[in-house]
PDB file of C-alpha atoms in Angstrom:
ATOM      1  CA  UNK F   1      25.135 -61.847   0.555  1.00 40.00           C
ATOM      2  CA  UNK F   2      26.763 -64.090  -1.934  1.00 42.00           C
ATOM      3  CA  UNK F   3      23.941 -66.914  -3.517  1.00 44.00           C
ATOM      4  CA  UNK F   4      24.989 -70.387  -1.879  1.00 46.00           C
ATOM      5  CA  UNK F   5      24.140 -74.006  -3.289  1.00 40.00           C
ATOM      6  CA  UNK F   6      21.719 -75.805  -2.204  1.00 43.00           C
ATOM      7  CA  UNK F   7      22.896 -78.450  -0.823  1.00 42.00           C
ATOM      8  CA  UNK F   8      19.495 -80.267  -1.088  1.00 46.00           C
ATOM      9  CA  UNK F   9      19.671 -80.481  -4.650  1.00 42.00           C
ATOM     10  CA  UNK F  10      21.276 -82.738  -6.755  1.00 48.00           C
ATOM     11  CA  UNK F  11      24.490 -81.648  -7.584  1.00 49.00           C
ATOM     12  CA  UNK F  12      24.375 -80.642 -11.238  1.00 51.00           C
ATOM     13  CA  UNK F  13      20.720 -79.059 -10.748  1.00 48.00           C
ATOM     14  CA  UNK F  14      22.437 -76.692  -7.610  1.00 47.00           C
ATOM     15  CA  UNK F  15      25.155 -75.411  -9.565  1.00 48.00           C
ATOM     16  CA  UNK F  16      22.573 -74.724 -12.500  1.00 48.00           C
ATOM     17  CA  UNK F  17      20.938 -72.396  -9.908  1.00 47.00           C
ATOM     18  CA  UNK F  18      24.052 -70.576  -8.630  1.00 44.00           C
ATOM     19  CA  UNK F  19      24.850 -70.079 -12.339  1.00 45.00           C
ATOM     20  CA  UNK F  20      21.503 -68.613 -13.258  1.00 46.00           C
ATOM     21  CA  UNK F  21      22.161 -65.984 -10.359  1.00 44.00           C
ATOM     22  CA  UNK F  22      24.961 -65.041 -11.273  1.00 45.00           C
ATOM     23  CA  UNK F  23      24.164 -64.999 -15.485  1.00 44.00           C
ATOM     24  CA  UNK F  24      23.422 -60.957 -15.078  1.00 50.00           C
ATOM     25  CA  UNK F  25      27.004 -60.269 -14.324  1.00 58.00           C
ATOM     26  CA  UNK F  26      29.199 -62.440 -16.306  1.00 65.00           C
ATOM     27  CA  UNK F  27      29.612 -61.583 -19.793  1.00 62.00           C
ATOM     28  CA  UNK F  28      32.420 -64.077 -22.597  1.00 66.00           C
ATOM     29  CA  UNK F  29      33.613 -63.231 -25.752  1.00 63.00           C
ATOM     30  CA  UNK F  30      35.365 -65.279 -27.931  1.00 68.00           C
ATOM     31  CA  UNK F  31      37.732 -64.007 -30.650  1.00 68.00           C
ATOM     32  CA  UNK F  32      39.595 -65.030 -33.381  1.00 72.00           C
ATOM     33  CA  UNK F  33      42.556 -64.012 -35.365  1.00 78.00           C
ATOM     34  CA  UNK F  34      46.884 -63.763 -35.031  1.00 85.00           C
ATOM     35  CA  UNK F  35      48.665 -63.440 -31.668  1.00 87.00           C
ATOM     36  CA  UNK F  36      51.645 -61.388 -32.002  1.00 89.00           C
ATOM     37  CA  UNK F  37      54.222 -61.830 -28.790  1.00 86.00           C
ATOM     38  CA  UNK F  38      56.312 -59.519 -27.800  1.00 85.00           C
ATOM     39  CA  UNK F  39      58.370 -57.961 -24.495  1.00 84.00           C
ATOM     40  CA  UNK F  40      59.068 -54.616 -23.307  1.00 85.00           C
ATOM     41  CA  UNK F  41      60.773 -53.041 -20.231  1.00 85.00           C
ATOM     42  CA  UNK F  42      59.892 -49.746 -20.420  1.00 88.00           C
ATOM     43  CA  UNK F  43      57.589 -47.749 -22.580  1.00 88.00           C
ATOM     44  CA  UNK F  44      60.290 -46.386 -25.169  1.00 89.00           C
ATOM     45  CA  UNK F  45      60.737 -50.248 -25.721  1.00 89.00           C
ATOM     46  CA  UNK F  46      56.889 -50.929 -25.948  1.00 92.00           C
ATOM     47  CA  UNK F  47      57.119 -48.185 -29.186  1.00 92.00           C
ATOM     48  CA  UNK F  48      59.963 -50.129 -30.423  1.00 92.00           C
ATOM     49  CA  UNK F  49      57.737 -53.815 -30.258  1.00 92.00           C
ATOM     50  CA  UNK F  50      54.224 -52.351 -31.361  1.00 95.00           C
ATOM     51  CA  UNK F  51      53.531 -51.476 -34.669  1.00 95.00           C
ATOM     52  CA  UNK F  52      51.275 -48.083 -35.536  1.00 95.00           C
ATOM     53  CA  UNK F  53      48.555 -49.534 -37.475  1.00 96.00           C
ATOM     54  CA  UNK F  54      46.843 -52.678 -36.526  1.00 96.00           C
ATOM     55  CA  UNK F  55      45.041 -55.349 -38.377  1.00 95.00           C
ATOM     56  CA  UNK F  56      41.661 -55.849 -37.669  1.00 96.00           C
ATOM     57  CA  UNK F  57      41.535 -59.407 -35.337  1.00 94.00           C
ATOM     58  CA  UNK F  58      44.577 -58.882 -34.320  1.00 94.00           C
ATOM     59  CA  UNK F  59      46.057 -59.306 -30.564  1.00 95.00           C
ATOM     60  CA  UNK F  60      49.202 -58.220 -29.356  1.00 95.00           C
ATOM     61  CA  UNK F  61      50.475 -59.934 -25.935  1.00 94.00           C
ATOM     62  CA  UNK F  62      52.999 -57.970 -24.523  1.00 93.00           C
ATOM     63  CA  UNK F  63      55.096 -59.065 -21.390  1.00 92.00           C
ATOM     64  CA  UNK F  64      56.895 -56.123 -19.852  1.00 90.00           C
ATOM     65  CA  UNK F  65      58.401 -55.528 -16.443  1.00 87.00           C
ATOM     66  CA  UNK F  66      59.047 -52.010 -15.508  1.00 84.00           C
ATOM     67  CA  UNK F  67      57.968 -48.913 -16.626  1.00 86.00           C
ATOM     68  CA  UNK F  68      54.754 -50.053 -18.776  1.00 90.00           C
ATOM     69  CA  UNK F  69      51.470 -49.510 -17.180  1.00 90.00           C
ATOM     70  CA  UNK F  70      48.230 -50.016 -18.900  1.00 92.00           C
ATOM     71  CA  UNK F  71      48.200 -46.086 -19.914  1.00 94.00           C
ATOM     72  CA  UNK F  72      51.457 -46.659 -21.595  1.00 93.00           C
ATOM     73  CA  UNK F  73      49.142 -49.028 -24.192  1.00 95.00           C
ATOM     74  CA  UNK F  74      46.990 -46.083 -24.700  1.00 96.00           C
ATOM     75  CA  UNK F  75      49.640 -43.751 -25.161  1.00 95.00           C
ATOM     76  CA  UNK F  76      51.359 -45.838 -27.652  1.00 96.00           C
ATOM     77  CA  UNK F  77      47.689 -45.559 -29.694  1.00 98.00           C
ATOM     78  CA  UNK F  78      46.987 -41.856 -29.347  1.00 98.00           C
ATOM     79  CA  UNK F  79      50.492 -41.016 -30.725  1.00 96.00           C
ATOM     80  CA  UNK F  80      48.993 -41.698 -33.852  1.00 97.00           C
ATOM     81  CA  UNK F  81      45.326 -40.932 -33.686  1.00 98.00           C
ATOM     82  CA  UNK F  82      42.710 -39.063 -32.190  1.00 98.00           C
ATOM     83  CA  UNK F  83      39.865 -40.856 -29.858  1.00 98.00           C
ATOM     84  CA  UNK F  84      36.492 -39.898 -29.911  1.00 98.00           C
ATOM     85  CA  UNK F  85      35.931 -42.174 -26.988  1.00 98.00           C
ATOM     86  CA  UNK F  86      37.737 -43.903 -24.304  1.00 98.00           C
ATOM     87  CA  UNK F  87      37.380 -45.789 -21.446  1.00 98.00           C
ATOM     88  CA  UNK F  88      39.491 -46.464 -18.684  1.00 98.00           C
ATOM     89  CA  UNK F  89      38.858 -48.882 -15.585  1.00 97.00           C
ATOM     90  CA  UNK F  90      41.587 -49.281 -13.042  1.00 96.00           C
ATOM     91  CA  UNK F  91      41.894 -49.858  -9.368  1.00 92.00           C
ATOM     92  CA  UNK F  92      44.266 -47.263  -9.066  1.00 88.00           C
ATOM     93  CA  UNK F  93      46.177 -44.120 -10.806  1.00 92.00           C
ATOM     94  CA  UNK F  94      48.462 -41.479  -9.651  1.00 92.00           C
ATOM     95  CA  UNK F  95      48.647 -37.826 -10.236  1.00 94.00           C
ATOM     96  CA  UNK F  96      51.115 -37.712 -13.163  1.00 93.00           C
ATOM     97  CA  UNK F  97      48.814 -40.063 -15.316  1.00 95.00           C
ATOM     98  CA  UNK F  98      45.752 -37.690 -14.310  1.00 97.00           C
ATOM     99  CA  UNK F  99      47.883 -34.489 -15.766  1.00 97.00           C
ATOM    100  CA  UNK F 100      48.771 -36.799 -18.960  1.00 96.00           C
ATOM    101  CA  UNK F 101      44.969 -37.646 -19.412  1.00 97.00           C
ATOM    102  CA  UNK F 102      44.064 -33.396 -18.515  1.00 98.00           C
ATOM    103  CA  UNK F 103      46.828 -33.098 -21.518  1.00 98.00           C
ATOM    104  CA  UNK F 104      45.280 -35.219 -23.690  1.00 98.00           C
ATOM    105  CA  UNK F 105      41.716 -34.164 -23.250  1.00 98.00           C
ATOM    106  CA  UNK F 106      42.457 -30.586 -23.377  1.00 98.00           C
ATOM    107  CA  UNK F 107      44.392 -30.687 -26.896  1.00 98.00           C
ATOM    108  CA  UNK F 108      41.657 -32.686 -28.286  1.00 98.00           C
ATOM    109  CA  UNK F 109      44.006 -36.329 -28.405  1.00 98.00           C
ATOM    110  CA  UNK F 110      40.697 -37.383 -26.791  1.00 98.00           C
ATOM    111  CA  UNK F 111      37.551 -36.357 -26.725  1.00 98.00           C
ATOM    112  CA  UNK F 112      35.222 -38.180 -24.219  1.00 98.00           C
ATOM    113  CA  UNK F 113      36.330 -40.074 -21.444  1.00 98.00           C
ATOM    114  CA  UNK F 114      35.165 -42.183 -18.706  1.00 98.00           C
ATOM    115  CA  UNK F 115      36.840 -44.153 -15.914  1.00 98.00           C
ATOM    116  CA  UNK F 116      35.946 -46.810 -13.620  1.00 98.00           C
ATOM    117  CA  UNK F 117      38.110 -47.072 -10.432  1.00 97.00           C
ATOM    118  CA  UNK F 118      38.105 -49.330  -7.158  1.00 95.00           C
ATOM    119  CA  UNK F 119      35.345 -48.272  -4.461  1.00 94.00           C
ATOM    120  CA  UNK F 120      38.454 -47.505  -1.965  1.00 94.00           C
ATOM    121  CA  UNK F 121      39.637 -44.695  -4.453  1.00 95.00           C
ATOM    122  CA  UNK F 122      37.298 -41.783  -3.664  1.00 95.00           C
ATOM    123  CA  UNK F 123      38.326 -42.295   0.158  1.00 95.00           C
ATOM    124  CA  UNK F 124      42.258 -43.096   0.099  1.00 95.00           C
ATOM    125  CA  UNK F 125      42.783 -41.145  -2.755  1.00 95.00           C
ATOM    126  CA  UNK F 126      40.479 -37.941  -2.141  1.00 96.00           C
ATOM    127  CA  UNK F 127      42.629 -35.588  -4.156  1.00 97.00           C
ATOM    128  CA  UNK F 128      43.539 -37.978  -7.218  1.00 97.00           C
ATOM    129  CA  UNK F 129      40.070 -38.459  -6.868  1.00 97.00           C
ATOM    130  CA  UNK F 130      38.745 -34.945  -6.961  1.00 98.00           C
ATOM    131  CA  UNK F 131      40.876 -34.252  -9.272  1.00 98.00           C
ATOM    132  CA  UNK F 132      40.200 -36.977 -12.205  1.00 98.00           C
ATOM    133  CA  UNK F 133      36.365 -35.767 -11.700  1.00 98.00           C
ATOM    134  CA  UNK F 134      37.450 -31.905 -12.833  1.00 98.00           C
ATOM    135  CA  UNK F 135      39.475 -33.701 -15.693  1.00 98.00           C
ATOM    136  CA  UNK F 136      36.333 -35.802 -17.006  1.00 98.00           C
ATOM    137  CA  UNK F 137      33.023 -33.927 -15.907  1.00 97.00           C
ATOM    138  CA  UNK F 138      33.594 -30.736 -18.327  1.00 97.00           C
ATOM    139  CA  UNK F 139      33.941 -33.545 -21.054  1.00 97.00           C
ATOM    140  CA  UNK F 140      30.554 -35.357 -20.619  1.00 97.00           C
ATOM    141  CA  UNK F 141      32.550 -38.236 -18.630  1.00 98.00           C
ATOM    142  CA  UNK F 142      31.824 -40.142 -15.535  1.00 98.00           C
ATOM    143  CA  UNK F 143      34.008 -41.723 -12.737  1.00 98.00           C
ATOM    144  CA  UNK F 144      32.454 -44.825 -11.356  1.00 98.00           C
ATOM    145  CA  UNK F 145      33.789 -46.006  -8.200  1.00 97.00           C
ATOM    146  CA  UNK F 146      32.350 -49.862  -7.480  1.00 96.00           C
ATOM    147  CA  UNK F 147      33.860 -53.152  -6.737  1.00 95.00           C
ATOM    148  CA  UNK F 148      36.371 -52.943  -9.199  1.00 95.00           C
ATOM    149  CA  UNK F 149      39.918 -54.494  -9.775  1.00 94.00           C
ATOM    150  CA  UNK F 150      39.766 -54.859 -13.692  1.00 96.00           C
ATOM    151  CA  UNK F 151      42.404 -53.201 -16.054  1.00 96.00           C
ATOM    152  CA  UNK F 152      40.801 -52.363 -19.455  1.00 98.00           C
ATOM    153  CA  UNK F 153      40.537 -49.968 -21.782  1.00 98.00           C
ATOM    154  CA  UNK F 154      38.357 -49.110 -24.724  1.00 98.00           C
ATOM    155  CA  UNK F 155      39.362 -46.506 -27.209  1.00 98.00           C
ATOM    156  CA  UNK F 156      37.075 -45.579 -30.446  1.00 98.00           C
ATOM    157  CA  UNK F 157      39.352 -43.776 -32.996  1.00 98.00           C
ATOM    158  CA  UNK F 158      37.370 -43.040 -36.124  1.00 97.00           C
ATOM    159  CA  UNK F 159      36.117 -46.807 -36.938  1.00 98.00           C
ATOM    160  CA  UNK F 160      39.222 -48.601 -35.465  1.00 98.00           C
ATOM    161  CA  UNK F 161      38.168 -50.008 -32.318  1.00 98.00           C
ATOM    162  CA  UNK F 162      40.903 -51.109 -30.071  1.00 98.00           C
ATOM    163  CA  UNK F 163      40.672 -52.962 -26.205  1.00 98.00           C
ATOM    164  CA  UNK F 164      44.122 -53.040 -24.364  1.00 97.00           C
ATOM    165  CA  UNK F 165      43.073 -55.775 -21.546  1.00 97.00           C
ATOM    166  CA  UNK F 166      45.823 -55.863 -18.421  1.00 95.00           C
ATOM    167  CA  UNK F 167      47.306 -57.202 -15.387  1.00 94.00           C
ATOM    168  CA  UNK F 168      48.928 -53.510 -14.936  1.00 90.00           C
ATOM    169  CA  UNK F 169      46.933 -50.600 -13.469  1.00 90.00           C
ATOM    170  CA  UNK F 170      46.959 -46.870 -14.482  1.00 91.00           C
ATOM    171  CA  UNK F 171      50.116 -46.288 -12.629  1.00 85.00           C
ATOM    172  CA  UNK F 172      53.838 -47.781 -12.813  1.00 81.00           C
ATOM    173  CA  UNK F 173      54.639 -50.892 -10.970  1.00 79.00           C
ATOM    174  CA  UNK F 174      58.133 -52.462 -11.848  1.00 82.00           C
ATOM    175  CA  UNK F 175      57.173 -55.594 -11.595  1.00 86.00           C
ATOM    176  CA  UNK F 176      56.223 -58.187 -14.519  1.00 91.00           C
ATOM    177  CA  UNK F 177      52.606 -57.371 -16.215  1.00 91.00           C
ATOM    178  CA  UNK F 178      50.610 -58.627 -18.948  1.00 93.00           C
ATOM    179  CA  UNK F 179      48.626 -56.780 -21.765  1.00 94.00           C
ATOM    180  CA  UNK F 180      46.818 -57.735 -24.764  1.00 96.00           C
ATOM    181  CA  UNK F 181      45.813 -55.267 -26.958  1.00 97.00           C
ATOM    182  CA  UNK F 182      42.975 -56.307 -29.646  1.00 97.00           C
ATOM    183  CA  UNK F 183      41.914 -54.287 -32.833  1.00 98.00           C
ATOM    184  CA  UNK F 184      38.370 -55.576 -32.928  1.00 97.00           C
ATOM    185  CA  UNK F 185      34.909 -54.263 -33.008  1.00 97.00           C
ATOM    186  CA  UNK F 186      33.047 -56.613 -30.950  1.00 96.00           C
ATOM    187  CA  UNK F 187      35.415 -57.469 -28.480  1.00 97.00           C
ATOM    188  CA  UNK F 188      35.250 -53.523 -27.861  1.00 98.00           C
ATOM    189  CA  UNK F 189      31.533 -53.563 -27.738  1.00 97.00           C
ATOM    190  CA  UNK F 190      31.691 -56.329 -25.573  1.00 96.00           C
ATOM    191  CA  UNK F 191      33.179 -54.306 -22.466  1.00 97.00           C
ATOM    192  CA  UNK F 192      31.878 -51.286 -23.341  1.00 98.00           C
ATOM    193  CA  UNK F 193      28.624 -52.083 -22.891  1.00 96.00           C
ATOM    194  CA  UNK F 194      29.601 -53.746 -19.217  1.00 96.00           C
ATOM    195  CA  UNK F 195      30.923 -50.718 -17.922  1.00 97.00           C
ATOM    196  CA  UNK F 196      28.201 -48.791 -19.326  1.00 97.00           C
ATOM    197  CA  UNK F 197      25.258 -50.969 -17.198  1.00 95.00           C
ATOM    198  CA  UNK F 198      27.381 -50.411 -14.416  1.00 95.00           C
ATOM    199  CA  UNK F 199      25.676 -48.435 -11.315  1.00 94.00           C
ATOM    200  CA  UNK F 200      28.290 -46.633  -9.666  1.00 96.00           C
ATOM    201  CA  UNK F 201      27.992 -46.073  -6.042  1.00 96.00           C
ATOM    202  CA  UNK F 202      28.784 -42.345  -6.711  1.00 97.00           C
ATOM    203  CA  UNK F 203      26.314 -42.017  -9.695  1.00 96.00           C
ATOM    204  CA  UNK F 204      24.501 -39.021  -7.608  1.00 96.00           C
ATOM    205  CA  UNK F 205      27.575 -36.878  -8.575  1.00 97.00           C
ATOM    206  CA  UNK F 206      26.897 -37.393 -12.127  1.00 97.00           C
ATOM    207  CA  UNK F 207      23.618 -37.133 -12.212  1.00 96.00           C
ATOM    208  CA  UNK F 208      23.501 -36.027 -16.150  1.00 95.00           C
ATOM    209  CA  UNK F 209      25.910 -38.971 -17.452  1.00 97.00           C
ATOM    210  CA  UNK F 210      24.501 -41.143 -20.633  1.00 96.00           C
ATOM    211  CA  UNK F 211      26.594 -43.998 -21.920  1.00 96.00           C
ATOM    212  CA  UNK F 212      28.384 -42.277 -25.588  1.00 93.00           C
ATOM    213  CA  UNK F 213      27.426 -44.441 -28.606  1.00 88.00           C
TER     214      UNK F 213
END
């Protein structure tokens, strides 16, 4: 059950006690350094807008309506470099981006993966969802299912560190979205280590998981 106020209290003191309750699981970050705006409506566009390499502090805010998803951010990435890590979290992805991830994991584009989903996704998705658990397990990854509706990624490419934070999930919605991707170390560590704390409702099927470094 959610923590209330109490209404007994004064009111400064009561929300100082919903706050404390609630300190465990919210997490800011504040960054610094050049915005860079741009637009896209599709993802041969999105190469067009984005550069290949990235100065560190930077933060790209893309608009795009059609087809740009957050996996098209993370494609744009890996067509120039290999991950040794990266981490996905979406409420929901179809088959095709499954295959593309299989693809990239198999040829070595990435190395480790793991990916947090929404907890309806194992039940209304059973074979996206059986499947994207043969894609990750032989890698060391995890799928978490849990209350989820965030749209990040983290992806660890030698000692760039890059976070692609969206409105768009893992699968192509023609409808306005917005992305910012960030070259920067600690904003990376920052969600990393959320996801990593977080205790899946599925953890029993990957039972040998550790958070990569």
């Amino acid at each position: 059950m959610d923590q209330q106020l109490d209404l007994d209290l004064p009111a400064d003191e009561a929300l100082a006690d919903l706050v404390e309750g609630w300190s465990r699981r919210v997490r800011a970050h504040k960054t610094t350094g050049t915005i860079h705006p741009r637009r896209a409506a599709s993802e041969a566009r999105l190469r067009e807008v984005l550069p290949q390499e990235f100065a560190d502090g930077d933060h790209w805010h893309v608009l795009s309506a059609g087809d740009v998803d957050a996996l098209s951010f993370a494609a744009h990435l890996l067509a120039t470099r290999q991950a040794d890590y990266m981490l996905m979290s979406t409420w929901h992805l179809a088959k095709d981006d499954i295959e593309r991830l299989h693809g990239w994991l198999a040829d070595g584009t990435v190395r480790h993966c793991d990916a947090y989903v929404g907890e309806i996704f194992r039940s209304s998705y059973p074979t996206e969802y059986g499947a994207l658990c043969s894609t990750l397990r032989p890698h060391g990854g995890r799928v978490a299912t849990f209350r989820n509706h965030s749209k990040v990624f983290c992806i660890a490419c030698g000692p760039e560190r890059f976070t692609i934070e969206s409105s768009a999930n893992v699968n192509t919605n023609p409808r306005c979205e917005n992305t910012v991707l960030t070259k920067d170390a600690t904003l990376y560590a920052h969600h990393k280590r959320y996801f990593d704390e977080i205790h899946a409702f599925n953890a029993h099927e990957f039972p040998a998981w550790t958070a990569r470094p």
